[in-house]
Amino acid sequence: MHVFRPDLFLERPSMYSGKTIVVTGGAGFAGSHLALAFKSNWPSARVIALDNLKRRGSELNITRLTSSGVEFLHGDVRNREDFITLPQLDLLVECSAEPSVLAGYDSAPDYVINSNLMGALRCLEWARRYEAPFLFLSTSRVYPVQLLNRLKLVEEETRFDLAPDQPFPGVSYEGIAEAFPLEGTRSLYGSTKLSAELFIAEYQEIYGLPAVINRCGVIAGPGQLGRVDQGILAFWIAAHVYERPLSYIGFGGQGKQLRDMLHIQDLTELVLKQVSQIDKWDGRPLNAGGGREGSVSLCELTGLCQEFTGKKIPINSVMENRPADIPLYMTDNSAMSRLYDWEPRRPVQQLVEETVRWVVDNKERLRPIFCS
Ligand SMILES: NC(=O)c1ccc[n+]([C@@H]2O[C@H](COP(=O)([O-])OP(=O)(O)OC[C@H]3O[C@@H](n4cnc5c(N)ncnc54)[C@H](O)[C@@H]3O)[C@@H](O)[C@H]2O)c1
């Protein structure tokens, strides 16, 4: 299995020495990278990855975590009992979720609501009890689908892009900023995350709990067990590696829909900066994404996959849009960049190249996950 070594700079070396950091969803894609980065940055910290292993393949990360000194706790954020064993808590990083925007569309909504919202509230309450700073991975999907679908776009040869004039505040050439309106519906997934954001604000106001909220766009990179409904970059790459057919779904069926991709290592660098500067946590939810430089359309991604895998596979066109889908999302990171002196540094080419290498190097081990 790929061993991910974040190219870390030491952030305040003694800050978490002897302290306990809990990462919920810690065996998942983002959670495992962050747990490993905390342990690498603060070797004498006790880092605990709590996960119920709901995401297929998360179990593959356990050995990698434990062999690096991260403790694995098989637990569920919905269960109070699973937190009771924690002796101490000095930082809680909540990365657990059912992260698909399609969750609840063809099945009951129970899991996405209970896990993403009630689970996040359980984590928040635990942080309050220990007076532990709380970092929450939220999503760009808090912005309403109908409004994102009313953005004015220009259609270029390989992608949709933002037109110069827009009907809403919070949109510029750089992408979507925090001033984008929030009225409307946004999927069950987006609603659970926005609801959790509101409660986090209340905990900050009432209990003075230090908290930070990252509204992440698409996160990607080695280690992501992408599915058709979540983790598109790894899913697209894996289809090329295993030579499985793909479809451009919706928006004309030409693959011009656009997303910005945040390399997991860029997110890790941001989080390390954030947890090292808790004095800067001012409670505002801030966007974090790959930005214009990290943007790619599906058909552009196909070109990169062909370049780095050397394979060309059949791609169908499906005209009908999927529920809650949008033709374009691009993050305006300006506020986050100003506050933390951070910006994503890794271009899409690097992201694709590294993710291809990870899938190829682990082809047989990952086959049951990507080919079922
Ligand atoms: N990957 C993205 O593109 C993206 C974008 C924006 C926001 N986010 C957010 O980032 C966080 C991490 O996402 P990810 O991509 O790592 O997803 P992931 O599915 O890889 O990781 C989530 C982990 O949470 C675990 N989990 C699910 N329900 C749980 C429960 N009830 N109790 C304990 N563990 C549980 C899963 O087993 C999984 O290991 C999520 O909150 C997600 O909403 C992800």
Coordinates of C-alpha atoms and ligand atoms in Angstrom, one line a residue:
M1 CA 0.0 0.0 0.0
H2 CA 1.2 3.5 -0.7
V3 CA 2.9 5.0 2.3
F4 CA 2.0 8.7 2.3
R5 CA 4.7 10.9 3.7
P6 CA 3.6 14.5 3.9
D7 CA 6.5 16.8 3.1
L8 CA 6.1 18.4 6.5
F9 CA 7.5 21.5 7.9
L10 CA 7.5 21.4 11.7
E11 CA 4.7 23.6 13.0
R12 CA 5.2 24.7 16.6
P13 CA 7.1 21.5 17.5
S14 CA 6.1 21.3 21.2
M15 CA 2.5 22.4 20.8
Y16 CA 0.9 19.0 21.0
S17 CA 3.7 17.1 22.8
G18 CA 2.1 14.7 25.3
K19 CA -1.4 15.8 24.2
T20 CA -4.2 13.7 22.7
I21 CA -5.6 14.4 19.3
V22 CA -8.6 12.5 18.1
V23 CA -9.5 12.3 14.4
T24 CA -13.0 11.0 13.7
G25 CA -13.4 9.3 10.4
G26 CA -9.6 8.7 11.0
A27 CA -9.4 5.6 8.7
G28 CA -11.0 7.5 5.8
F29 CA -9.2 9.3 3.0
A30 CA -8.8 12.8 4.6
G31 CA -8.9 11.6 8.2
S32 CA -6.0 9.1 7.7
H33 CA -3.8 11.6 6.0
L34 CA -4.4 14.1 8.7
A35 CA -3.9 11.6 11.6
L36 CA -0.6 10.5 10.0
A37 CA 0.5 14.1 9.5
F38 CA -0.3 15.0 13.2
K39 CA 1.8 12.0 14.4
S40 CA 4.6 12.9 12.0
N41 CA 4.6 16.5 13.1
W42 CA 4.1 15.9 16.8
P43 CA 5.6 12.4 17.5
S44 CA 5.0 12.5 21.2
A45 CA 1.3 13.3 20.8
R46 CA -1.2 10.5 21.3
V47 CA -3.1 10.5 18.0
I48 CA -6.3 8.4 17.9
A49 CA -8.1 7.6 14.6
L50 CA -11.8 6.7 15.4
D51 CA -13.7 5.2 12.6
N52 CA -16.7 2.8 12.2
L53 CA -15.2 1.5 8.8
K54 CA -18.5 2.2 7.0
R55 CA -16.6 3.4 3.9
R56 CA -15.5 0.3 2.0
G57 CA -11.8 0.1 1.9
S58 CA -11.1 2.3 5.0
E59 CA -9.9 -0.9 6.7
L60 CA -6.9 -0.9 4.4
N61 CA -5.6 2.1 6.2
I62 CA -5.5 0.6 9.6
T63 CA -2.1 -1.1 9.3
R64 CA -0.6 2.1 7.8
L65 CA -2.0 4.1 10.7
T66 CA -0.9 1.8 13.5
S67 CA 2.6 1.1 12.1
S68 CA 3.1 4.9 12.2
G69 CA 2.1 5.1 15.8
V70 CA -1.5 6.3 15.4
E71 CA -3.9 4.3 17.6
F72 CA -7.0 3.0 15.8
L73 CA -10.3 3.0 17.8
H74 CA -13.2 1.1 16.1
G75 CA -16.0 3.4 17.1
D76 CA -19.0 5.3 15.8
V77 CA -19.5 9.0 16.2
R78 CA -23.2 8.4 16.8
N79 CA -22.4 6.4 20.0
R80 CA -21.8 8.1 23.2
E81 CA -20.2 5.0 24.6
D82 CA -17.5 5.0 22.0
F83 CA -16.1 8.3 23.3
I84 CA -16.3 7.4 26.9
T85 CA -13.0 5.4 26.8
L86 CA -11.1 8.5 25.8
P87 CA -9.0 9.6 28.8
Q88 CA -8.2 13.1 27.5
L89 CA -8.9 15.3 24.5
D90 CA -6.8 18.3 23.5
L91 CA -7.9 18.6 19.8
L92 CA -10.8 17.0 17.9
V93 CA -10.7 16.9 14.1
E94 CA -14.1 15.7 12.8
C95 CA -13.6 14.0 9.4
S96 CA -16.3 11.3 9.6
A97 CA -19.1 11.4 7.2
E98 CA -21.2 9.8 4.6
P99 CA -19.7 12.2 2.0
S100 CA -21.8 11.6 -1.0
V101 CA -24.1 14.3 -2.3
L102 CA -26.4 11.6 -3.6
A103 CA -26.8 10.0 -0.2
G104 CA -30.5 9.5 0.6
Y105 CA -31.7 10.0 -3.0
D106 CA -32.3 6.3 -3.7
S107 CA -32.3 5.1 -0.1
A108 CA -33.6 6.2 3.3
P109 CA -32.0 9.4 4.7
D110 CA -31.3 7.9 8.1
Y111 CA -27.6 7.3 7.8
V112 CA -26.6 10.6 6.3
I113 CA -28.6 12.6 8.8
N114 CA -27.7 10.5 11.8
S115 CA -24.1 10.2 11.0
N116 CA -23.3 13.6 9.5
L117 CA -25.4 15.7 11.7
M118 CA -26.1 13.8 15.0
G119 CA -22.5 12.4 14.8
A120 CA -21.0 15.8 14.3
L121 CA -23.0 17.1 17.3
R122 CA -21.8 14.2 19.4
C123 CA -18.2 15.2 18.5
L124 CA -18.9 18.8 19.2
E125 CA -20.3 18.0 22.6
W126 CA -17.3 15.9 23.4
A127 CA -15.0 18.7 22.5
R128 CA -17.0 21.1 24.8
R129 CA -16.6 18.7 27.7
Y130 CA -12.9 18.7 27.4
E131 CA -12.6 22.3 26.2
A132 CA -10.8 20.9 23.2
P133 CA -10.5 23.0 20.0
F134 CA -12.7 21.6 17.2
L135 CA -11.9 21.5 13.5
F136 CA -14.7 20.5 11.2
L137 CA -14.4 19.5 7.5
S138 CA -17.5 21.0 5.9
T139 CA -18.2 21.2 2.2
S140 CA -18.8 23.5 -0.7
R141 CA -22.1 21.6 -1.0
V142 CA -23.6 24.0 1.6
Y143 CA -24.1 26.4 -1.3
P144 CA -27.5 25.8 -2.8
V145 CA -27.8 23.7 -6.0
Q146 CA -30.4 25.9 -7.6
L147 CA -28.3 29.0 -7.3
L148 CA -25.2 27.2 -8.5
N149 CA -27.2 26.1 -11.5
R150 CA -28.1 29.7 -12.3
L151 CA -24.6 30.9 -12.6
K152 CA -23.8 32.4 -15.9
L153 CA -21.3 30.2 -17.8
V154 CA -19.4 30.4 -21.0
E155 CA -18.9 27.2 -22.9
E156 CA -15.3 26.7 -24.1
E157 CA -13.9 23.9 -26.1
T158 CA -13.1 21.6 -23.2
R159 CA -14.9 23.2 -20.2
F160 CA -17.5 25.5 -18.8
D161 CA -16.2 28.6 -17.2
L162 CA -17.6 31.5 -15.3
A163 CA -19.0 34.4 -17.3
P164 CA -17.8 37.9 -16.2
D165 CA -21.2 39.1 -15.0
Q166 CA -23.0 37.0 -12.4
P167 CA -26.5 37.3 -10.9
F168 CA -25.3 36.8 -7.3
P169 CA -22.8 38.2 -4.9
G170 CA -19.8 36.1 -3.9
V171 CA -18.9 35.0 -7.4
S172 CA -15.9 36.3 -9.3
Y173 CA -13.3 35.1 -11.8
E174 CA -11.6 33.3 -8.9
G175 CA -14.8 31.3 -8.1
I176 CA -17.3 31.0 -5.2
A177 CA -16.6 33.0 -2.1
E178 CA -18.2 32.9 1.3
A179 CA -20.6 35.7 0.4
F180 CA -22.5 33.4 -2.0
P181 CA -26.1 33.3 -0.8
L182 CA -27.3 30.3 1.2
E183 CA -31.1 30.4 0.4
G184 CA -32.3 27.2 -1.3
T185 CA -31.8 23.5 -1.1
R186 CA -28.5 21.8 -1.3
S187 CA -29.0 18.0 -0.9
L188 CA -29.3 16.1 2.4
Y189 CA -25.5 15.9 2.5
G190 CA -25.1 19.6 2.2
S191 CA -27.9 20.3 4.7
T192 CA -26.3 18.1 7.3
K193 CA -23.1 19.9 6.9
L194 CA -24.7 23.4 7.0
S195 CA -26.7 22.4 10.1
A196 CA -23.6 21.2 11.8
E197 CA -21.9 24.6 10.9
L198 CA -24.8 26.4 12.6
F199 CA -24.4 24.4 15.8
I200 CA -20.7 24.9 15.9
A201 CA -21.3 28.7 15.8
E202 CA -23.7 28.3 18.8
Y203 CA -21.1 26.3 20.7
Q204 CA -18.6 29.0 20.0
E205 CA -20.9 31.8 21.1
I206 CA -22.4 30.1 24.2
Y207 CA -19.4 28.0 25.5
G208 CA -16.5 29.9 23.9
L209 CA -15.4 26.6 22.2
P210 CA -12.6 27.4 19.8
A211 CA -13.7 26.0 16.4
V212 CA -12.7 26.2 12.8
I213 CA -14.8 25.2 9.8
N214 CA -13.3 24.4 6.4
R215 CA -15.8 24.4 3.5
C216 CA -13.8 22.1 1.3
G217 CA -14.3 21.7 -2.5
V218 CA -13.4 18.4 -4.0
I219 CA -10.4 16.8 -2.2
A220 CA -8.4 14.3 -4.1
G221 CA -5.1 12.4 -4.2
P222 CA -3.4 9.1 -3.4
G223 CA -5.4 7.0 -0.9
Q224 CA -8.8 8.0 -2.1
L225 CA -11.2 5.1 -2.7
G226 CA -13.2 6.9 -5.3
R227 CA -16.7 5.8 -6.2
V228 CA -19.0 7.0 -9.0
D229 CA -20.9 9.2 -6.5
Q230 CA -17.8 10.4 -4.5
G231 CA -14.1 10.8 -5.1
I232 CA -14.4 11.5 -8.8
L233 CA -10.7 11.9 -9.6
A234 CA -9.6 8.6 -8.2
F235 CA -12.7 6.9 -9.7
W236 CA -11.8 8.3 -13.1
I237 CA -8.2 7.3 -12.8
A238 CA -9.1 3.8 -11.6
A239 CA -11.4 3.3 -14.5
H240 CA -8.5 4.0 -16.9
V241 CA -6.1 1.7 -14.9
Y242 CA -8.6 -1.2 -14.8
E243 CA -10.0 -0.4 -18.2
R244 CA -13.6 0.0 -17.2
P245 CA -16.1 2.1 -19.2
L246 CA -17.1 5.6 -18.0
S247 CA -19.9 8.0 -18.8
Y248 CA -20.1 11.8 -19.1
I249 CA -23.3 12.3 -17.2
G250 CA -25.5 15.4 -17.8
F251 CA -24.8 19.0 -18.9
G252 CA -24.7 17.9 -22.6
G253 CA -22.9 14.7 -22.0
Q254 CA -19.5 16.1 -23.3
G255 CA -17.6 16.1 -20.0
K256 CA -17.4 19.9 -19.8
Q257 CA -18.5 20.1 -16.1
L258 CA -15.8 21.7 -14.0
R259 CA -14.5 21.2 -10.5
D260 CA -11.5 22.4 -8.6
M261 CA -9.4 19.7 -7.0
L262 CA -7.6 20.2 -3.7
H263 CA -4.6 17.9 -3.3
I264 CA -4.9 16.1 0.1
Q265 CA -1.3 17.3 0.9
D266 CA -2.4 20.9 0.4
L267 CA -5.3 20.4 2.7
T268 CA -2.9 18.7 5.2
E269 CA -0.6 21.8 5.1
L270 CA -3.6 24.1 5.7
V271 CA -4.8 22.0 8.7
L272 CA -1.4 21.9 10.2
K273 CA -1.2 25.6 10.0
Q274 CA -4.7 26.0 11.5
V275 CA -4.2 23.7 14.5
S276 CA -0.9 25.5 15.2
Q277 CA -2.6 28.9 15.3
I278 CA -5.7 28.5 17.3
D279 CA -5.6 32.1 18.3
K280 CA -6.6 32.9 14.7
W281 CA -9.8 30.8 14.8
D282 CA -12.5 33.4 14.5
G283 CA -15.5 31.1 13.8
R284 CA -16.1 32.1 10.2
P285 CA -16.6 29.2 7.9
L286 CA -14.0 29.6 5.1
N287 CA -13.7 28.0 1.7
A288 CA -10.8 25.7 0.9
G289 CA -10.3 24.3 -2.5
G290 CA -7.9 23.8 -5.4
G291 CA -9.0 27.2 -6.9
R292 CA -8.8 28.2 -10.6
E293 CA -5.2 26.7 -10.8
G294 CA -6.6 23.4 -9.6
S295 CA -9.6 23.3 -11.8
V296 CA -10.2 20.6 -14.4
S297 CA -13.2 19.5 -16.5
L298 CA -14.0 15.8 -16.9
C299 CA -12.9 15.7 -20.5
E300 CA -9.7 17.4 -19.5
L301 CA -9.2 14.8 -16.8
T302 CA -9.7 12.1 -19.4
G303 CA -6.8 13.6 -21.4
L304 CA -4.6 13.6 -18.2
C305 CA -5.6 10.0 -17.4
Q306 CA -4.7 8.9 -21.0
E307 CA -1.3 10.7 -20.6
F308 CA -0.4 9.2 -17.3
T309 CA -1.9 5.6 -17.7
G310 CA -1.2 5.3 -21.4
K311 CA -4.7 3.9 -21.8
K312 CA -7.8 5.0 -23.7
I313 CA -11.2 3.6 -22.6
P314 CA -14.7 4.0 -24.0
I315 CA -16.6 6.9 -22.6
N316 CA -20.4 7.1 -23.1
S317 CA -22.6 10.2 -23.0
V318 CA -25.7 10.4 -20.7
M319 CA -27.8 13.4 -21.4
E320 CA -29.9 13.4 -18.2
N321 CA -28.4 15.3 -15.2
R322 CA -28.0 13.5 -11.9
P323 CA -29.8 14.9 -8.8
A324 CA -28.1 17.8 -7.0
D325 CA -25.5 18.0 -9.8
I326 CA -24.0 21.2 -10.9
P327 CA -22.0 22.2 -14.1
L328 CA -19.3 24.1 -12.3
Y329 CA -17.8 24.6 -8.9
M330 CA -14.6 26.5 -8.3
T331 CA -13.3 27.8 -4.9
D332 CA -12.3 31.3 -4.2
N333 CA -9.7 30.7 -1.5
S334 CA -8.9 34.4 -0.9
A335 CA -10.2 34.7 2.7
M336 CA -8.5 31.4 3.8
S337 CA -5.3 32.5 2.1
R338 CA -5.2 35.8 3.8
L339 CA -5.9 34.4 7.3
Y340 CA -3.5 31.5 7.3
D341 CA -0.9 32.6 4.6
W342 CA -1.8 29.4 2.7
E343 CA -2.6 28.5 -0.8
P344 CA -2.8 25.2 -2.7
R345 CA 0.6 24.5 -4.3
R346 CA 0.1 21.3 -6.3
P347 CA -1.2 21.5 -9.8
V348 CA -3.8 19.0 -11.3
Q349 CA -1.1 17.3 -13.4
Q350 CA 0.8 16.4 -10.2
L351 CA -2.4 15.2 -8.5
V352 CA -3.2 12.9 -11.4
E353 CA 0.3 11.6 -11.8
E354 CA 0.6 10.8 -8.1
T355 CA -2.8 9.2 -7.9
V356 CA -2.2 7.1 -11.0
R357 CA 1.1 5.9 -9.5
W358 CA -0.7 4.9 -6.3
V359 CA -3.4 2.9 -8.1
V360 CA -0.9 1.2 -10.4
D361 CA 1.5 0.4 -7.5
N362 CA -1.5 -1.2 -5.5
K363 CA -3.4 -2.5 -8.4
E364 CA -4.3 -6.0 -7.1
R365 CA -4.9 -4.8 -3.5
L366 CA -7.3 -2.1 -4.7
R367 CA -9.0 -4.2 -7.4
P368 CA -11.9 -5.4 -5.1
I369 CA -12.6 -1.8 -4.1
F370 CA -12.4 -0.2 -7.6
C371 CA -13.9 -3.0 -9.6
S372 CA -17.0 -4.1 -7.7
Ligands
LIG1 N1 -13.4 14.1 -0.4 C1 -14.0 15.2 -0.7 O1 -14.0 15.6 -1.9 C2 -14.6 16.1 0.3 C3 -15.0 17.4 -0.1 C4 -15.6 18.2 0.9 C5 -15.7 17.8 2.2 N2 -15.3 16.5 2.6 C6 -15.5 16.1 3.9 O2 -14.3 15.7 4.4 C7 -14.5 14.6 5.4 C8 -13.7 13.4 5.0 O3 -14.1 13.0 3.7 P1 -13.3 11.8 3.0 O4 -13.2 12.1 1.6 O5 -12.1 11.5 3.8 O6 -14.4 10.6 3.1 P2 -14.2 9.1 3.5 O7 -15.5 8.4 3.2 O8 -12.9 8.6 2.9 O9 -13.9 9.2 5.1 C9 -14.9 9.3 6.0 C10 -14.7 8.2 7.1 O10 -15.7 8.3 8.0 C11 -16.1 7.0 8.5 N3 -17.4 7.1 9.0 C12 -18.6 7.2 8.4 N4 -19.6 7.2 9.3 C13 -19.0 7.1 10.5 C14 -19.5 7.1 11.8 N5 -20.9 7.1 12.0 N6 -18.7 7.0 12.8 C15 -17.3 6.9 12.6 N7 -16.8 6.9 11.4 C16 -17.6 7.0 10.4 C17 -16.0 6.2 7.2 O11 -15.8 4.8 7.5 C18 -14.7 6.8 6.5 O12 -13.6 6.1 6.9 C19 -16.0 14.4 5.4 O13 -16.6 15.1 6.4 C20 -16.5 14.9 4.1 O14 -17.8 15.4 4.1 C21 -14.8 15.7 1.7

